[in-house]
Amino acid sequence: MKVLVTGVKGQLGYDVMKVLHERKIDCLGADIEEFDITDYAATEKFIKQYGPDAVVHCSAYTAVDKAEDNSDICYAVNAEGPRNIAKVCRDIGAKMVYISTDYVFPGIGDTAYEVDAPKQPLSVYGKSKLAGEEAVQILISNYFIVRISWVFGKNGNNFIRTMLRLSEDHPEVSVVSDQIGSPTYTADLAPLLCDMIETEKYGVYHATNEGYCSWADFAETIFRAAGCSTKVKHITTAEYPTRAVRPENSRLSKKSLDEGGFRRLPIWQDALNRYLKEIER
Ligand SMILES: NC(=O)c1ccc[n+]([C@@H]2O[C@H](COP(=O)([O-])OP(=O)(O)OC[C@H]3O[C@@H](n4cnc5c(N)ncnc54)[C@H](OP(=O)(O)O)[C@@H]3O)[C@@H](O)[C@H]2O)c1
């Protein structure tokens, strides 16, 4: 089996490559330097030259607030990019993993979204990621669409790193407590994606670490685990306006993961402790 991983310089792509190497699977990582996914000719040439059996597509435009003012580039990367990759996968019969997001949902209520719940993205980023899902589903049938949320990994910036940085010179930080979701540790998600591509259990999945929290709960747990004395002031979303609207309810149901016979990821507190050890090393 040969696997191509896009977005290898990002958080998730980095860990997917690590797991493939550990499993001694023939793999190749690429980022924008190797080929720009918005350029069909370059995408086709690169992928066909390698000839993978599966493409784990982790690259994306992930600047959620900037996307509100840069919708062209956001759509090009998040919708045209996966469309280009899916077209090439169709030509060569390769499986494709497309990573999506809780932002495709409207974020209302307090129950977990099933994979087929109605979509209603609130932001340009969410709309572009949904357009990417739809493009993949139209073009191929051997896809795994995996929605994740609140991502953290060793290779990149994320909420945990921001909180640790702020704790260096802030005795207190204000964090929203009315947005509820689940963190996703890329080192836990990557083995699941590598398990998926070994199967033909195609479809749409949700995969995050287990358990729910608010961003404020998450911050408090980070400070406690890291031994910082920084306090967390709980604020509302209305008190912390951002360019892009974020969903209040990001709970994702793992029913399809269970039905597919895939193991759920560990609880997020456990993932956080392991991540803090990983970045300390
Ligand atoms: N981060 C989150 O909280 C979150 C939440 C839910 C879902 N997701 C999804 O999870 C996946 C992985 O996210 P991540 O946090 O690992 O992303 P990331 O760290 O931002 O990495 C994305 C990578 O894609 C590259 N890229 C951007 N435009 C490209 C292009 N035109 N051609 C080729 N490569 C390009 C980026 O390069 P540059 O850095 O040079 O732009 C970067 O190396 C994405 O699909 C994302 O939408 C993320």
Coordinates of C-alpha atoms and ligand atoms in Angstrom, one line a residue:
M1 CA 0.0 0.0 0.0
K2 CA 1.3 3.5 -1.0
V3 CA -0.1 6.5 0.8
L4 CA 0.2 10.2 0.0
V5 CA -0.3 12.7 2.8
T6 CA -1.1 16.4 2.1
G7 CA -0.6 19.2 4.6
V8 CA 2.5 17.4 6.0
K9 CA 3.8 20.6 7.4
G10 CA 0.6 21.1 9.5
Q11 CA -0.5 19.6 12.7
L12 CA -2.4 16.5 11.5
G13 CA -0.4 15.7 8.3
Y14 CA 2.8 15.6 10.4
D15 CA 1.4 13.0 12.8
V16 CA -0.2 10.9 10.0
M17 CA 3.2 10.6 8.3
K18 CA 4.8 9.7 11.7
V19 CA 2.3 6.8 12.1
L20 CA 2.7 5.6 8.5
H21 CA 6.5 5.5 9.0
E22 CA 6.1 3.6 12.3
R23 CA 3.9 1.1 10.5
K24 CA 6.5 0.8 7.8
I25 CA 3.9 1.8 5.1
D26 CA 5.3 3.2 1.9
C27 CA 4.3 6.9 2.1
L28 CA 5.1 10.3 0.8
G29 CA 4.3 13.7 2.5
A30 CA 3.6 16.8 0.5
D31 CA 2.8 20.5 1.3
I32 CA 2.4 23.6 -0.8
E33 CA 6.1 23.5 -1.8
E34 CA 5.6 20.1 -3.5
F35 CA 2.3 21.1 -5.2
D36 CA -0.4 23.6 -4.7
I37 CA -3.7 21.8 -4.4
T38 CA -5.6 24.7 -6.0
D39 CA -3.6 24.0 -9.3
Y40 CA -5.2 21.0 -11.0
A41 CA -2.4 20.3 -13.4
A42 CA 0.2 20.4 -10.6
T43 CA -2.0 18.2 -8.4
E44 CA -2.6 15.7 -11.1
K45 CA 1.1 15.5 -12.1
F46 CA 2.3 15.0 -8.6
I47 CA -0.2 12.4 -7.5
K48 CA -0.1 10.4 -10.7
Q49 CA 3.7 10.3 -10.6
Y50 CA 3.6 8.8 -7.1
G51 CA 0.6 6.6 -7.8
P52 CA -0.8 6.2 -4.2
D53 CA -3.5 3.7 -3.2
A54 CA -4.8 6.2 -0.7
V55 CA -4.5 10.0 -0.2
V56 CA -4.9 11.3 3.3
H57 CA -5.8 15.0 2.6
C58 CA -4.8 17.1 5.6
S59 CA -4.0 20.4 4.0
A60 CA -6.5 23.2 4.3
Y61 CA -7.0 26.9 4.7
T62 CA -7.5 26.9 8.5
A63 CA -7.4 30.7 9.4
V64 CA -11.1 30.8 10.4
D65 CA -11.3 34.6 11.1
K66 CA -9.1 35.7 8.1
A67 CA -11.4 33.5 5.9
E68 CA -14.2 36.0 6.4
D69 CA -12.3 38.6 4.4
N70 CA -10.5 36.1 2.1
S71 CA -13.3 33.9 0.9
D72 CA -11.8 33.4 -2.6
I73 CA -8.6 31.8 -1.3
C74 CA -10.4 29.9 1.4
Y75 CA -12.8 28.3 -1.1
A76 CA -9.9 27.7 -3.6
V77 CA -8.0 25.7 -0.9
N78 CA -10.9 24.1 1.0
A79 CA -13.3 23.3 -1.9
E80 CA -11.4 23.4 -5.2
G81 CA -8.4 21.7 -3.6
P82 CA -10.3 18.5 -2.4
R83 CA -12.2 18.5 -5.7
N84 CA -8.9 18.4 -7.6
I85 CA -7.5 15.7 -5.4
A86 CA -10.8 13.6 -5.7
K87 CA -10.7 13.9 -9.5
V88 CA -7.2 12.4 -9.5
C89 CA -8.2 9.7 -7.0
R90 CA -11.1 8.8 -9.3
D91 CA -8.7 8.5 -12.3
I92 CA -6.3 6.2 -10.4
G93 CA -8.8 4.4 -8.2
A94 CA -7.2 5.7 -4.9
K95 CA -9.1 5.9 -1.6
M96 CA -9.3 9.4 -0.2
V97 CA -9.5 10.7 3.4
Y98 CA -11.0 14.2 3.6
I99 CA -10.7 15.9 7.0
S100 CA -13.7 18.1 7.8
T101 CA -15.0 20.0 10.8
D102 CA -17.8 20.6 13.3
Y103 CA -18.1 24.0 11.7
V104 CA -20.4 22.5 9.0
F105 CA -23.2 22.4 11.6
P106 CA -25.2 25.3 12.9
G107 CA -24.0 24.7 16.5
I108 CA -27.4 25.0 18.2
G109 CA -28.9 22.9 21.0
D110 CA -27.0 20.7 23.4
T111 CA -27.0 17.3 21.9
A112 CA -24.3 15.6 19.8
Y113 CA -24.6 16.0 16.0
E114 CA -25.0 12.8 14.1
V115 CA -23.0 12.5 10.8
D116 CA -26.1 13.1 8.7
A117 CA -27.6 15.9 10.8
P118 CA -28.6 19.0 8.7
K119 CA -25.7 21.2 7.8
Q120 CA -25.7 25.0 8.2
P121 CA -22.3 26.4 8.4
L122 CA -22.0 29.8 10.2
S123 CA -18.7 31.0 8.7
V124 CA -16.9 31.2 5.4
Y125 CA -14.5 28.5 6.6
G126 CA -17.4 26.2 7.6
K127 CA -19.1 26.8 4.2
S128 CA -15.9 26.1 2.3
K129 CA -15.2 22.8 4.2
L130 CA -18.8 21.7 3.5
A131 CA -18.3 22.5 -0.2
G132 CA -15.1 20.3 0.0
E133 CA -17.1 17.4 1.5
E134 CA -19.7 17.7 -1.3
A135 CA -17.1 17.8 -4.0
V136 CA -15.5 14.6 -2.7
Q137 CA -18.9 12.9 -2.4
I138 CA -19.9 13.8 -5.9
L139 CA -16.7 12.5 -7.5
I140 CA -15.9 9.3 -5.7
S141 CA -17.4 6.6 -3.5
N142 CA -14.3 5.3 -1.8
Y143 CA -13.9 8.2 0.6
F144 CA -13.6 8.6 4.3
I145 CA -14.9 12.1 5.4
V146 CA -13.8 12.6 9.0
R147 CA -15.1 15.6 10.9
I148 CA -12.9 16.7 13.8
S149 CA -12.8 19.7 16.1
W150 CA -10.6 21.8 18.4
V151 CA -7.4 20.3 16.9
F152 CA -4.0 20.2 18.7
G153 CA -0.8 18.6 17.6
K154 CA 2.9 18.9 18.1
N155 CA 3.6 20.5 14.8
G156 CA 1.8 23.8 14.8
N157 CA 0.0 26.4 16.8
N158 CA -3.2 25.7 18.7
F159 CA -5.2 26.7 21.7
I160 CA -3.0 24.9 24.2
R161 CA 0.1 26.7 23.0
T162 CA -1.7 30.0 23.1
M163 CA -2.8 29.5 26.7
L164 CA 0.7 28.4 27.8
R165 CA 2.1 31.5 26.1
L166 CA -0.4 33.8 27.7
S167 CA 0.2 32.2 31.2
E168 CA 3.8 33.5 31.0
D169 CA 2.8 37.1 31.6
H170 CA -0.9 37.0 32.5
P171 CA -2.2 36.2 36.0
E172 CA -5.7 35.8 34.5
V173 CA -7.1 35.1 31.0
S174 CA -10.6 35.6 29.8
V175 CA -12.0 32.5 27.9
V176 CA -15.4 31.8 26.5
S177 CA -17.4 29.3 28.5
D178 CA -20.6 29.0 26.3
Q179 CA -19.0 27.1 23.4
I180 CA -18.9 23.4 24.1
G181 CA -17.0 20.8 22.1
S182 CA -14.2 18.2 22.2
P183 CA -10.5 18.7 21.7
T184 CA -8.8 16.4 19.1
Y185 CA -5.2 15.3 19.6
T186 CA -3.6 14.6 16.2
A187 CA -1.4 11.9 17.7
D188 CA -4.6 10.0 18.7
L189 CA -6.5 10.7 15.4
A190 CA -3.6 9.8 13.1
P191 CA -3.6 6.0 13.9
L192 CA -7.4 5.9 13.4
L193 CA -7.0 7.5 9.9
C194 CA -4.3 4.9 9.1
D195 CA -6.6 2.1 10.3
M196 CA -9.4 3.4 8.1
I197 CA -7.5 3.4 4.9
E198 CA -6.7 -0.3 5.4
T199 CA -10.5 -1.0 5.2
E200 CA -13.3 -0.4 2.7
K201 CA -15.6 1.0 5.4
Y202 CA -16.2 4.2 3.4
G203 CA -18.5 6.9 4.7
V204 CA -18.7 9.9 7.0
Y205 CA -17.3 9.8 10.5
H206 CA -16.8 12.0 13.5
A207 CA -13.6 11.5 15.4
T208 CA -12.5 13.6 18.4
N209 CA -11.2 12.8 21.8
E210 CA -13.9 11.6 24.1
G211 CA -15.7 14.0 26.5
Y212 CA -17.0 17.5 26.2
C213 CA -15.8 20.8 27.7
S214 CA -16.0 24.5 27.2
W215 CA -13.0 26.5 26.0
A216 CA -12.8 27.9 29.6
D217 CA -12.8 24.4 31.1
F218 CA -10.2 23.4 28.6
A219 CA -8.0 26.4 29.6
E220 CA -8.4 25.7 33.3
T221 CA -7.4 22.0 32.8
I222 CA -4.4 23.1 30.7
F223 CA -3.1 25.4 33.5
R224 CA -3.7 22.8 36.2
A225 CA -1.9 20.1 34.2
A226 CA 1.0 22.4 33.3
G227 CA 1.3 23.6 36.9
C228 CA 0.5 27.3 36.1
S229 CA -1.2 29.6 38.6
T230 CA -3.0 31.6 35.9
K231 CA -6.7 32.0 36.6
V232 CA -9.5 31.7 34.0
K233 CA -12.3 34.3 33.9
H234 CA -15.3 32.7 32.3
I235 CA -16.9 35.0 29.7
T236 CA -19.6 34.7 27.1
T237 CA -19.2 34.6 23.3
A238 CA -20.9 38.0 23.2
E239 CA -18.1 39.4 25.4
Y240 CA -15.4 38.1 23.0
P241 CA -16.5 39.1 19.5
T242 CA -14.6 37.4 16.6
R243 CA -14.7 38.0 12.9
A244 CA -16.1 34.6 12.2
V245 CA -19.2 33.3 14.1
R246 CA -18.3 30.0 16.0
P247 CA -20.8 27.3 16.9
E248 CA -21.9 27.2 20.5
N249 CA -22.6 23.4 20.3
S250 CA -19.7 21.5 18.7
R251 CA -20.6 18.1 20.2
L252 CA -20.1 15.3 17.6
S253 CA -21.7 11.9 17.9
K254 CA -19.4 8.9 17.5
K255 CA -22.1 6.5 16.5
S256 CA -20.8 5.9 13.0
L257 CA -17.3 5.2 14.4
D258 CA -18.8 2.5 16.7
E259 CA -20.9 1.1 13.8
G260 CA -17.8 0.9 11.6
G261 CA -16.0 -1.1 14.3
F262 CA -13.4 1.6 14.9
R263 CA -12.1 2.4 18.3
R264 CA -13.0 5.8 19.8
L265 CA -10.2 8.1 20.8
P266 CA -9.2 8.4 24.5
I267 CA -10.7 11.1 26.8
W268 CA -9.4 14.6 26.1
Q269 CA -7.9 15.1 29.6
D270 CA -5.7 12.1 29.0
A271 CA -4.8 13.4 25.5
L272 CA -3.9 16.8 27.0
N273 CA -1.5 15.2 29.6
R274 CA 0.3 13.2 26.9
Y275 CA 0.5 16.3 24.6
L276 CA 2.1 18.4 27.4
K277 CA 4.7 15.7 27.9
E278 CA 5.3 15.5 24.1
I279 CA 5.9 19.2 23.7
E280 CA 8.1 19.3 26.9
R281 CA 10.5 16.7 25.3
Ligands
LIG1 N1 -7.1 23.3 13.4 C1 -8.3 23.0 13.8 O1 -8.7 23.3 15.0 C2 -9.3 22.1 13.0 C3 -10.6 21.9 13.5 C4 -11.4 21.1 12.7 C5 -11.0 20.6 11.5 N2 -9.7 20.9 11.0 C6 -9.3 20.3 9.7 O2 -8.2 19.4 10.0 C7 -7.3 19.4 8.9 C8 -5.9 19.5 9.4 O3 -5.8 20.7 10.2 P1 -4.4 21.2 10.8 O4 -4.7 22.0 12.0 O5 -3.5 20.1 10.8 O6 -4.0 22.3 9.6 P2 -2.7 23.2 9.5 O7 -1.8 22.9 10.7 O8 -3.2 24.6 9.3 O9 -2.0 22.6 8.2 C9 -2.5 22.8 6.9 C10 -1.4 22.7 5.9 O10 -2.0 22.9 4.6 C11 -1.1 23.7 3.9 N3 -1.7 24.3 2.7 C12 -2.5 25.5 2.8 N4 -2.8 25.8 1.5 C13 -2.3 24.9 0.7 C14 -2.4 24.7 -0.7 N5 -3.0 25.5 -1.5 N6 -1.7 23.6 -1.3 C15 -1.1 22.7 -0.5 N7 -1.0 22.9 0.9 C16 -1.6 23.9 1.5 C17 -0.6 24.7 4.9 O11 0.5 25.4 4.5 P3 0.7 26.9 5.0 O12 0.9 26.8 6.5 O13 1.9 27.3 4.2 O14 -0.5 27.7 4.6 C18 -0.3 23.8 6.1 O15 0.9 23.2 6.1 C19 -7.8 20.4 8.0 O16 -8.6 19.9 6.9 C20 -8.7 21.3 8.8 O17 -9.7 22.0 8.0 C21 -8.8 21.6 11.8

